[in-house]
Structure formats: C-alpha cells, structure tokens
CSV table of C-alpha atoms in Angstrom, one decimal:
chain,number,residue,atom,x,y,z
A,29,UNK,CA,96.6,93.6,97.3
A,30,UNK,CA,99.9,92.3,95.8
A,31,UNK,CA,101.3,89.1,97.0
A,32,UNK,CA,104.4,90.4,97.9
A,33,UNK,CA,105.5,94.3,97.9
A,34,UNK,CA,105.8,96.1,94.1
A,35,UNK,CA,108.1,99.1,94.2
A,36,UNK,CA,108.0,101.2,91.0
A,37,UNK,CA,111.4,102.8,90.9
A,38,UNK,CA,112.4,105.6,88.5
A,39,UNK,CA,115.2,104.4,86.9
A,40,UNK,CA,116.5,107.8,85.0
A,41,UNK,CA,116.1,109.8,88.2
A,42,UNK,CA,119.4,111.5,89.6
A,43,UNK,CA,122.7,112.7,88.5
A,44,UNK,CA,123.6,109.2,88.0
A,45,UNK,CA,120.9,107.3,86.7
A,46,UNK,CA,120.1,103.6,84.9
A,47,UNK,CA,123.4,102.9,85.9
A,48,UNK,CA,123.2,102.8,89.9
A,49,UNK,CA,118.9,102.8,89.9
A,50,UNK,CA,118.8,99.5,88.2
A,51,UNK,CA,121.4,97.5,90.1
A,52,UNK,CA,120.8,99.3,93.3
A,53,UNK,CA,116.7,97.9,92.7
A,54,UNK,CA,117.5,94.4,91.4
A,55,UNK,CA,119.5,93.7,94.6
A,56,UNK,CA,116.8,94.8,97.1
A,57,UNK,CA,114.4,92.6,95.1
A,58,UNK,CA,116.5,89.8,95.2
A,59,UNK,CA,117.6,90.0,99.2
A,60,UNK,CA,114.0,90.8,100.2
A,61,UNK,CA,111.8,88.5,98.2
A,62,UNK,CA,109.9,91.7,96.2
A,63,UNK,CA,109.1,92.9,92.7
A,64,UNK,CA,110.5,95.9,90.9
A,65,UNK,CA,109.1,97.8,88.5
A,66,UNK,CA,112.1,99.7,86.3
A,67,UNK,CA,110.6,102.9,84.6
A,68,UNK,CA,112.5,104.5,81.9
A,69,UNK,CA,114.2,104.2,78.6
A,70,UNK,CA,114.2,100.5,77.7
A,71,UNK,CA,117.9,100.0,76.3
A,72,UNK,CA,119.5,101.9,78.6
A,73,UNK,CA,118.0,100.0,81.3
A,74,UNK,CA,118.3,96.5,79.5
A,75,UNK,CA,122.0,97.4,79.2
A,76,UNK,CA,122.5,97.3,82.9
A,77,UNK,CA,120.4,94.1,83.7
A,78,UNK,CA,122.4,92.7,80.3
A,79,UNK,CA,125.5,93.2,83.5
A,80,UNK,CA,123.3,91.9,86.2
A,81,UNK,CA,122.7,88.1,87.4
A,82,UNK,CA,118.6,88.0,87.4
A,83,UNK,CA,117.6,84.2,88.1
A,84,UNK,CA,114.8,84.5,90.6
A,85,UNK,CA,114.5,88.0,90.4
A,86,UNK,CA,110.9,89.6,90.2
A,87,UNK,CA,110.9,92.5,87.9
A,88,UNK,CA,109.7,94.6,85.0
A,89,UNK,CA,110.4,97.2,82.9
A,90,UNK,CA,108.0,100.0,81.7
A,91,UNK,CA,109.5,102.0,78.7
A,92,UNK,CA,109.6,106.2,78.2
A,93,UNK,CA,111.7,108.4,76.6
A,94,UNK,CA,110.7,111.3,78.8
A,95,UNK,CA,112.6,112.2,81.7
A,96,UNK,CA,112.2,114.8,84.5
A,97,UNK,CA,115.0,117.5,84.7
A,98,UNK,CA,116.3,118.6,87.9
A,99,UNK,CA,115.8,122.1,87.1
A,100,UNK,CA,112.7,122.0,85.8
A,101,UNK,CA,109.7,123.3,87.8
A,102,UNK,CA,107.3,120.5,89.7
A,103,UNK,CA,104.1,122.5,87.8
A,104,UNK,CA,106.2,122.2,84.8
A,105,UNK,CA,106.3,118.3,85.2
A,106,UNK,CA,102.9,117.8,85.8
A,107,UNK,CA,101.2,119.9,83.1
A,108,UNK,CA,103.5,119.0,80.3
A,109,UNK,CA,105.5,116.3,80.8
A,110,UNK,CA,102.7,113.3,81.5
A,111,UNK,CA,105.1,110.4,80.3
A,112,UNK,CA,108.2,111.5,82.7
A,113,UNK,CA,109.6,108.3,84.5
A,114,UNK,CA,108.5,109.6,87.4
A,115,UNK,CA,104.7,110.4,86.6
A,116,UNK,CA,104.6,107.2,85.7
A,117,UNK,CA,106.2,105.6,88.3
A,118,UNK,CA,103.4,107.3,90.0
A,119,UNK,CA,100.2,106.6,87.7
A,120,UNK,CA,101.4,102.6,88.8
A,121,UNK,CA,100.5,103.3,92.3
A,122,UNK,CA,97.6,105.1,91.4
A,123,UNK,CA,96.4,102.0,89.3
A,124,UNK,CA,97.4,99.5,91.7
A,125,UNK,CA,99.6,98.2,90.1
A,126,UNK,CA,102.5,99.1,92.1
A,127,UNK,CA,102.5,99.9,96.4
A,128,UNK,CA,104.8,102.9,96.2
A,129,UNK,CA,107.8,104.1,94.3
A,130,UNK,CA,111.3,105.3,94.4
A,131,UNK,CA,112.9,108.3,93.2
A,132,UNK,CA,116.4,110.0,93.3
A,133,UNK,CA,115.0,112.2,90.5
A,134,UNK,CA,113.6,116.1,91.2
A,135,UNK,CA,112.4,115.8,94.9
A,136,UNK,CA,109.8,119.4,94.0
A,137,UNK,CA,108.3,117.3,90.8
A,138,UNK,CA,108.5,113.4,93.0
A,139,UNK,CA,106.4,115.1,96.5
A,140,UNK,CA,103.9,116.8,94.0
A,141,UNK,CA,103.5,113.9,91.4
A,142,UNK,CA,103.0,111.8,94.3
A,143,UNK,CA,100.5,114.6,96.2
A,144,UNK,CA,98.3,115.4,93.4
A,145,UNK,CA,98.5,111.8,91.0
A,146,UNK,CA,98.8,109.5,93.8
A,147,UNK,CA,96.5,111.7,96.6
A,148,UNK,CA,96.8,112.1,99.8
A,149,UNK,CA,95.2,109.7,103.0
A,150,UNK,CA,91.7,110.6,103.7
A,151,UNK,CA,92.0,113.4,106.9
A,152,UNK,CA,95.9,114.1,105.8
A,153,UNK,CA,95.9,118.1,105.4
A,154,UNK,CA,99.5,118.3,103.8
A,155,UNK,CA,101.4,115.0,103.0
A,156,UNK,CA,104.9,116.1,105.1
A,157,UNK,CA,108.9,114.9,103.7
A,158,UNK,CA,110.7,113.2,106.4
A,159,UNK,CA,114.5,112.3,106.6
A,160,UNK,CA,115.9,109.9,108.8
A,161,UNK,CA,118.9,111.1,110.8
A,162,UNK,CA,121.9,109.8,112.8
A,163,UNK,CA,122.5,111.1,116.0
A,164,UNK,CA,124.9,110.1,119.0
A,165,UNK,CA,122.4,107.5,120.1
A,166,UNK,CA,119.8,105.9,117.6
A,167,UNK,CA,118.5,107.5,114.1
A,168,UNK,CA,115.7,110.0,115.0
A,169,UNK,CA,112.8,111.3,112.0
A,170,UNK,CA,112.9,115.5,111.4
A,171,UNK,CA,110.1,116.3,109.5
A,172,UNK,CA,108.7,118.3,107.7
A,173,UNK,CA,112.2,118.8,105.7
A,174,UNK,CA,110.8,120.9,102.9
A,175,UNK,CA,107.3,119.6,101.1
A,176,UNK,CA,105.7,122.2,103.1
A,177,UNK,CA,107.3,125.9,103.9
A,178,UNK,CA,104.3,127.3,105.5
A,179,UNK,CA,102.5,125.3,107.7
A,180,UNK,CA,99.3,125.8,110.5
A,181,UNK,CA,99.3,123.9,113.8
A,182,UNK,CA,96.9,121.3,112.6
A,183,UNK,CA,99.6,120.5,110.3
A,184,UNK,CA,102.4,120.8,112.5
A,185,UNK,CA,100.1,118.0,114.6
A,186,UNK,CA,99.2,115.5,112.1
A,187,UNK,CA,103.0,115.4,111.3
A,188,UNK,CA,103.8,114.0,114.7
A,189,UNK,CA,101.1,111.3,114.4
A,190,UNK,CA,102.4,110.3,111.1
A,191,UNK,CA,105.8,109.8,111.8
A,192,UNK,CA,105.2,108.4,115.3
A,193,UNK,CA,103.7,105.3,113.5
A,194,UNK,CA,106.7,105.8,111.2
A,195,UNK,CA,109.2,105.6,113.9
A,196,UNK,CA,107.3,102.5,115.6
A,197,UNK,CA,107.3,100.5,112.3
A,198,UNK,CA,110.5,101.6,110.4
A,199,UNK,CA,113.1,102.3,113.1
A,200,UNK,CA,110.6,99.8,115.7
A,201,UNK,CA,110.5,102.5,118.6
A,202,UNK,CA,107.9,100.8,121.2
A,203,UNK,CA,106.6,104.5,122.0
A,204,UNK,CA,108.6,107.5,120.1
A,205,UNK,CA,109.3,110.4,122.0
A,206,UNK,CA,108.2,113.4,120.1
A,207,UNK,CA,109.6,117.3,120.7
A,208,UNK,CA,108.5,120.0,118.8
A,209,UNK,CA,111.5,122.7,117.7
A,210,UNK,CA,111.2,125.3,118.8
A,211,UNK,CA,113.6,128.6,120.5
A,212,UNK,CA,113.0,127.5,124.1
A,213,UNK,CA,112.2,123.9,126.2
A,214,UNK,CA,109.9,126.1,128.1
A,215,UNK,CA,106.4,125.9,127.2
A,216,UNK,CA,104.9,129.4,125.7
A,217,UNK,CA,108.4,129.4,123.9
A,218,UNK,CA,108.1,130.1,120.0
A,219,UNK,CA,106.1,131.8,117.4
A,220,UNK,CA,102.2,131.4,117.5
A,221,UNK,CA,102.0,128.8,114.9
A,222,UNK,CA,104.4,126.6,117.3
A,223,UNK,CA,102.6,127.4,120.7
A,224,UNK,CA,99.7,126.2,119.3
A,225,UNK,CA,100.7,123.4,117.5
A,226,UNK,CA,102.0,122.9,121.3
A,227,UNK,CA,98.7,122.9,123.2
A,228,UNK,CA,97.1,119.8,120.0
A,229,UNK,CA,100.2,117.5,121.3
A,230,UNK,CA,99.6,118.2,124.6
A,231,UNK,CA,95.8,117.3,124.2
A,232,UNK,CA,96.8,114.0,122.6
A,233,UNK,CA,96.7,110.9,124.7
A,234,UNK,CA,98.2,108.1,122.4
A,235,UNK,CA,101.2,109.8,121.5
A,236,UNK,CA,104.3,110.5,123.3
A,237,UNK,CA,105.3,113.8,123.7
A,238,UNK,CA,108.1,115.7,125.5
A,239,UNK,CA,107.6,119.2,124.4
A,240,UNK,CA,109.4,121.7,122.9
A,241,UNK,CA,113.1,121.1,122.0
A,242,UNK,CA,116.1,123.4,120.5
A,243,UNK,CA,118.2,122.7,117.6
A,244,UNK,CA,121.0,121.7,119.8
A,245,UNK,CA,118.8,118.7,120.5
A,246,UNK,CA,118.6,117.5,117.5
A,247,UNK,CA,121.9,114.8,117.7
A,248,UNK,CA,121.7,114.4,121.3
A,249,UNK,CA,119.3,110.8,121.0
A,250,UNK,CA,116.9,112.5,123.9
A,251,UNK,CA,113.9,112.3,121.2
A,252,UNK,CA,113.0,110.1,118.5
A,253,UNK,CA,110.7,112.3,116.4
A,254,UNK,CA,111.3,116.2,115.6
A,255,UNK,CA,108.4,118.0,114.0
A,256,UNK,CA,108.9,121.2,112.1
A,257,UNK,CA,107.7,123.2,109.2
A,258,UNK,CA,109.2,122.6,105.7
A,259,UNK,CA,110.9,125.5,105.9
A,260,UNK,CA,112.8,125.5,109.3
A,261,UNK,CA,113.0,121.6,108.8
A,262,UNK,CA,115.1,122.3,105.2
A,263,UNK,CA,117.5,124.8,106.7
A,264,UNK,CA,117.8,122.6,110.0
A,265,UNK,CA,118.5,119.3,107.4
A,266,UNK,CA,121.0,121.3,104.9
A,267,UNK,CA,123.0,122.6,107.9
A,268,UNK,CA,123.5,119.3,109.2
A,269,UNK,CA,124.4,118.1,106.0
A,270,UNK,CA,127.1,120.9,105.0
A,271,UNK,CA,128.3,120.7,108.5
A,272,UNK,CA,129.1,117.1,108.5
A,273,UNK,CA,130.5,117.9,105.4
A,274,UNK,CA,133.1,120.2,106.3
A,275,UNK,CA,133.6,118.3,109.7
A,276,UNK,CA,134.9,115.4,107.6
A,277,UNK,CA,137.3,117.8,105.5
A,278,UNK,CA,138.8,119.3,108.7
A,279,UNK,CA,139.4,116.1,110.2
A,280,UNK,CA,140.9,114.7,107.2
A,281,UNK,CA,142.9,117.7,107.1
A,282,UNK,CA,144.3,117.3,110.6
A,283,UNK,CA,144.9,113.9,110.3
A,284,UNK,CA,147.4,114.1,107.5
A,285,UNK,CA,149.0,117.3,109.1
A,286,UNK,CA,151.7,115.5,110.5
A,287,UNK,CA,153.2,111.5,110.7
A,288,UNK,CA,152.1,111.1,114.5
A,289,UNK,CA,148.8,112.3,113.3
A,290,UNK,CA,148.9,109.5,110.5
A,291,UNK,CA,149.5,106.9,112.5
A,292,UNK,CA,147.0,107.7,115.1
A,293,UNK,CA,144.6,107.6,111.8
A,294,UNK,CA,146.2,103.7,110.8
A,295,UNK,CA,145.1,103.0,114.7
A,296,UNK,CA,142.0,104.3,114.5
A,297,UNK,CA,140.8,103.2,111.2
A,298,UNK,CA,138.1,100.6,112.1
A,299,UNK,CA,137.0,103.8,113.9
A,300,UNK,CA,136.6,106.0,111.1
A,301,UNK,CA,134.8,103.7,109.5
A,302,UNK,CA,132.3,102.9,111.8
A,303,UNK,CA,131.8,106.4,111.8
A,304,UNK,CA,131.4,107.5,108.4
A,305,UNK,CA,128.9,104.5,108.5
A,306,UNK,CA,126.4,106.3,111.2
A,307,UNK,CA,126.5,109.4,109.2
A,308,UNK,CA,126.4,108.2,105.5
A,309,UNK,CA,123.2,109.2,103.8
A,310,UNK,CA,123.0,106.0,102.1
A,311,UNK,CA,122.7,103.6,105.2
A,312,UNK,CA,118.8,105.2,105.4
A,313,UNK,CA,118.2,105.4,101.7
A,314,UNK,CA,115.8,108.3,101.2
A,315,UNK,CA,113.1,110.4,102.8
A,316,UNK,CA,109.4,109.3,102.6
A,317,UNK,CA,107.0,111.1,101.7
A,318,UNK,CA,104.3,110.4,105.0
A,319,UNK,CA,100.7,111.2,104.2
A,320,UNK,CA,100.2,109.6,100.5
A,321,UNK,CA,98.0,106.4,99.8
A,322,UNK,CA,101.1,104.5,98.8
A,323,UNK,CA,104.8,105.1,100.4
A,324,UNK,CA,107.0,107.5,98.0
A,325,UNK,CA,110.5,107.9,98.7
A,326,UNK,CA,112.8,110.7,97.4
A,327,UNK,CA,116.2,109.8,97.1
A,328,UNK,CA,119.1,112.2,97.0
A,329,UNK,CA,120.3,113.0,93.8
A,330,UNK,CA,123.8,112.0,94.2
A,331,UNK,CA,122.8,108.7,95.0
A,332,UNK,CA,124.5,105.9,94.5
A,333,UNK,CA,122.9,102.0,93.9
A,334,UNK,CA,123.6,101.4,98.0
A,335,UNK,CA,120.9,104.1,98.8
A,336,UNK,CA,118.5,103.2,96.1
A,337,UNK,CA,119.0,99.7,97.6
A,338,UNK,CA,118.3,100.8,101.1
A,339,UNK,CA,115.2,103.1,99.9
A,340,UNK,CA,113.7,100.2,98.0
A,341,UNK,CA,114.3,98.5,101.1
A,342,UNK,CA,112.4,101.0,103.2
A,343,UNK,CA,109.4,101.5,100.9
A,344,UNK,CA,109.5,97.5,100.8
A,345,UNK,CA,109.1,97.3,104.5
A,346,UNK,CA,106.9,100.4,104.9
A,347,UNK,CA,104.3,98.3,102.4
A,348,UNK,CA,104.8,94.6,104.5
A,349,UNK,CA,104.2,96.5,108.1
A,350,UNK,CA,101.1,98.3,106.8
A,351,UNK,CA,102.2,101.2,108.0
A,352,UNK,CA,99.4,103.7,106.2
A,353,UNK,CA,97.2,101.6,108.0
A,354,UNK,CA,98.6,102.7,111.2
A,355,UNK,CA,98.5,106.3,109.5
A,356,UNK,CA,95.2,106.3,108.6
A,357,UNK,CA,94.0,104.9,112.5
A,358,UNK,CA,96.2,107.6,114.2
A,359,UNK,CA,94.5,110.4,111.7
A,360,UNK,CA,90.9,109.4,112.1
A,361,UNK,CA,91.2,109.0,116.0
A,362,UNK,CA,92.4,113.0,116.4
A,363,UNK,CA,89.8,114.1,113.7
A,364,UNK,CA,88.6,116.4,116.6
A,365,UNK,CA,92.1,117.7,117.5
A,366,UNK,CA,92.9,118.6,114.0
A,367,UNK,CA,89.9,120.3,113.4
A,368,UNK,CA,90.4,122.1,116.8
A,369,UNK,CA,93.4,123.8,115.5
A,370,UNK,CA,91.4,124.5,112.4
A,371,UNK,CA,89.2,126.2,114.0
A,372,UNK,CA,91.3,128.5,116.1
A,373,UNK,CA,92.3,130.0,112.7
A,374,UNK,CA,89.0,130.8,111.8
C-alpha cells in the first residue's frame, strides 16, 4: 500500500500525446498531493517537463519506444506488442507498483490490457466501461458503454452494484437511484436478457432501484445510475455525443444569423459558458473501467491536458476512497443473486 496514490499514466496515448499527457499529469500531482508515473519515450517526455515547473512534484518516468496504435486490434496489442506504453502502464499495477493508470490511448487495447494483465475483482463476471454524464440536474453513470456488447443478467446486475459504490464515492450520492434501460417503465417491458436482469435488482435489498427507464430519461436527473449492455450503452453514449455536437453548431449558427441575435449572444455569454462547462467531456476526465483490481481510466482520444488532469484526478480519488473495497463488499454480499441469474441460463 502506497503512501499516497501512484497513477501510471500513458504518456503517448491519444491523438495528441506527450505534449498534453505530461502537463495534464504533473498538474494533478502537484494540486492533489500524488505521484505520477510517465510511461513512454523518454525525450519526448523529458522535453515537456524541460517546459514544466516540477519543485515538489512526485513523479517518474518509465522509458519505451513502443506505442499502441489506434487502429490496431486489442489481441494485436497484447500478443505482440508487450512493451506498448500502455501494457506497461499496466504491468505497474499488476506489480504494485502503481494503484491504477490513465489512458487516452486505444480504449479496445486499454479495457483488455487492464482485463487480462491487471485481472478482474474476485466474483466480477465482466469488468464493465462507465462514462460519466451531464444531465439537466447532477452528472448520472451509464454503463456498460462498450467493454461488453453482449451481456447476461448476472452481468447486467453486478454492473449496478459496481457503479452504485461508484456513484456514492466519486459523485458522493448518499443512496444512487439506479434504472435499468429499457423500451417501457412498466415492468415485463424489454427483451428477456433485461426482464431478468429486472427481477436480480428487484431481489436486492442494499441497492436503490427504481426500475426500468427509457432513453428519454437519460438527461432528465430522475436517476443517478443507468445500466445497460456495451452495446446499447455505446450507441446510447455516441448519440448523445453527436447530438450535442450538432446542437452546438445549430445554435452557433442561429446566433450569428442576424445583429439582434448577436447581441442577445454578448448578453448571454456568461451563460454559454456555463453551459459548454456542464457538457464538456473534459470536466469528468474519462470513463473507468469498474471491475479491475486497480482503477483504469480511458480517456478520449482527443483529449486535451484538462481531461487527463481531471482523469488523474478521478483515478486519484477512486484509490484514496477505497472504492474497490466497496466493490468487492457489494459483489461478495449478492454472490447468491449473481449465481441465481447464472443459473436461470443453465
């Protein structure tokens, strides 16, 4: 156990790399009292702490030439490229000498380094991506959001318990309210892998949970946790994404359409800003990867050193709370649950 939390962060991952990794890591060490560990090519990551000021700052930097491309297949990764920044990153945490890492690198070749060098939580079935998202009231979790496209119940399950002791120790929700998305509120709505996913929550006393919900509930703030497969969860999260997208475009279209319109826009700039705020991907950093024996984050690959600041600070905090702790207690006490909805499949 490290006296204060160790984040391995791989420093080539990204479109950007070295160049917002390092500063965005060095600044989350500095502002919350951690270490970093920089994996990558030496000199290009010496060049940007050469820019950097670094009194006081814990760190260290572990040197390879090998990087992970974005293209390239996770199985590809794993069998043949054992000194990739991120393998490493990830043998750290396997070794103890790191708590978690950081990556805005390949998210396929980060989940299944993570998965298969650093394991899985004893009981955890499928480790499950989660991404933190704004909505018109507080930030809610959706997961799964793509590290698993087909799913079972049991798996569907042990995802709400994970990130219900997610919710309580990263966005400090007293008692998450969990839905489960489906096409109806109404329960017997959905496919058969949902309706019985349905009838483990409703079995489960620690944990509270609503019900089924739609997609239009997603940005409402009426829940706190959404659980999904990877595959619905990926669609759902991409949507949202190119939607905001376009929303912004539009506006910023019909703002400039006309000089009343532009001066409305001076008036309301504080506004705007405040706005773009709540729905920047930066503000939450990345998505953790719940289920591993040490936190992993994936970070999108356009990030810039503000996210890899705020996903250090996540994994940072995820490590100080203890939060597999609370992972591994809410796992072992529905042993019987999950292997209920195991053995309905068989």
């Amino acid at each position: 156990m490290h006296s204060i939390p160790v984040i391995a962060v791989d420093a080539m991952g990204g479109d950007i790399g070295p160049s917002v990794n390092v500063p965005g890591a060095i600044k989350a060490a500095r502002t919350f009292g951690i270490k970093v560990i920089l994996v990558g090519n030496e000199k290009l990551i010496n060049a940007e702490l050469d820019r950097l000021p670094l009194t006081g700052v814990a760190y260290e930097v572990v040197h390879t030439d090998e990087v992970a491309g974005m293209d390239e297949k996770p199985s590809d990764i794993l069998r043949r490229k054992k000194n990739a920044s991120i393998q490493i990153a990830c043998r750290l945490v396997k070794e103890g000498k790191a708590d978690g890492i950081v990556s805005a690198g390949n998210s396929g070749a980060t989940v299944a380094c993570g998965m298969f060098i650093i394991g899985r939580i004893a009981g955890v079935e499928r480790p499950a991506l989660a991404s933190v998202m704004p909505t018109e009231k507080h930030p809610i979790v959706l997961l799964d959001v793509g590290a698993n496209v087909d799913c079972k119940p049991q798996h569907l399950f042990q995802f709400g318990l994970m990130a219900n002791a997610f919710a309580k120790d990263l966005l400090e929700y007293d008692s998450p309210r969990i839905g489960l998305l489906s096409i109806g509120e109404e329960e017997g709505k959905g496919n058969t892998q949902v309706k019985e996913a349905y009838d483990l929550f409703k079995l489960a006393n620690d944990i509270n949970f609503l019900g089924n919900v739609e997609g239009r509930d997603l940005f409402t703030g009426q829940v706190d946790v959404v659980v999904c497969d990877g595959f619905v969860g990926n669609v759902a999260l991409k949507l949202s994404e190119g939607l905001s997208t376009s929303m912004g475009r539009l506006l910023k279209r019909q703002l400039m359409s006309s000089t009343i319109a532009k001066i409305g826009t001076l008036l309301a700039k504080k506004a705007f800003k405040k706005f773009a705020k709540i729905v920047d991907y930066a503000e939450y950093g990345g998505a953790p990867v719940l289920g591993l024996k040490g936190i992993a984050i994936v970070c999108h690959g356009a990030s810039n050193d503000k996210a890899i600041f705020n996903a250090v600070k996540m994994a940072s905090t995820f490590v100080r709370k203890k939060t597999n702790e609370r992972l591994v207690e809410a796992i072992s006490a529905n042993e019987e649950l999950t292997s209920f909805g195991r053995a309905i499949k068989n």
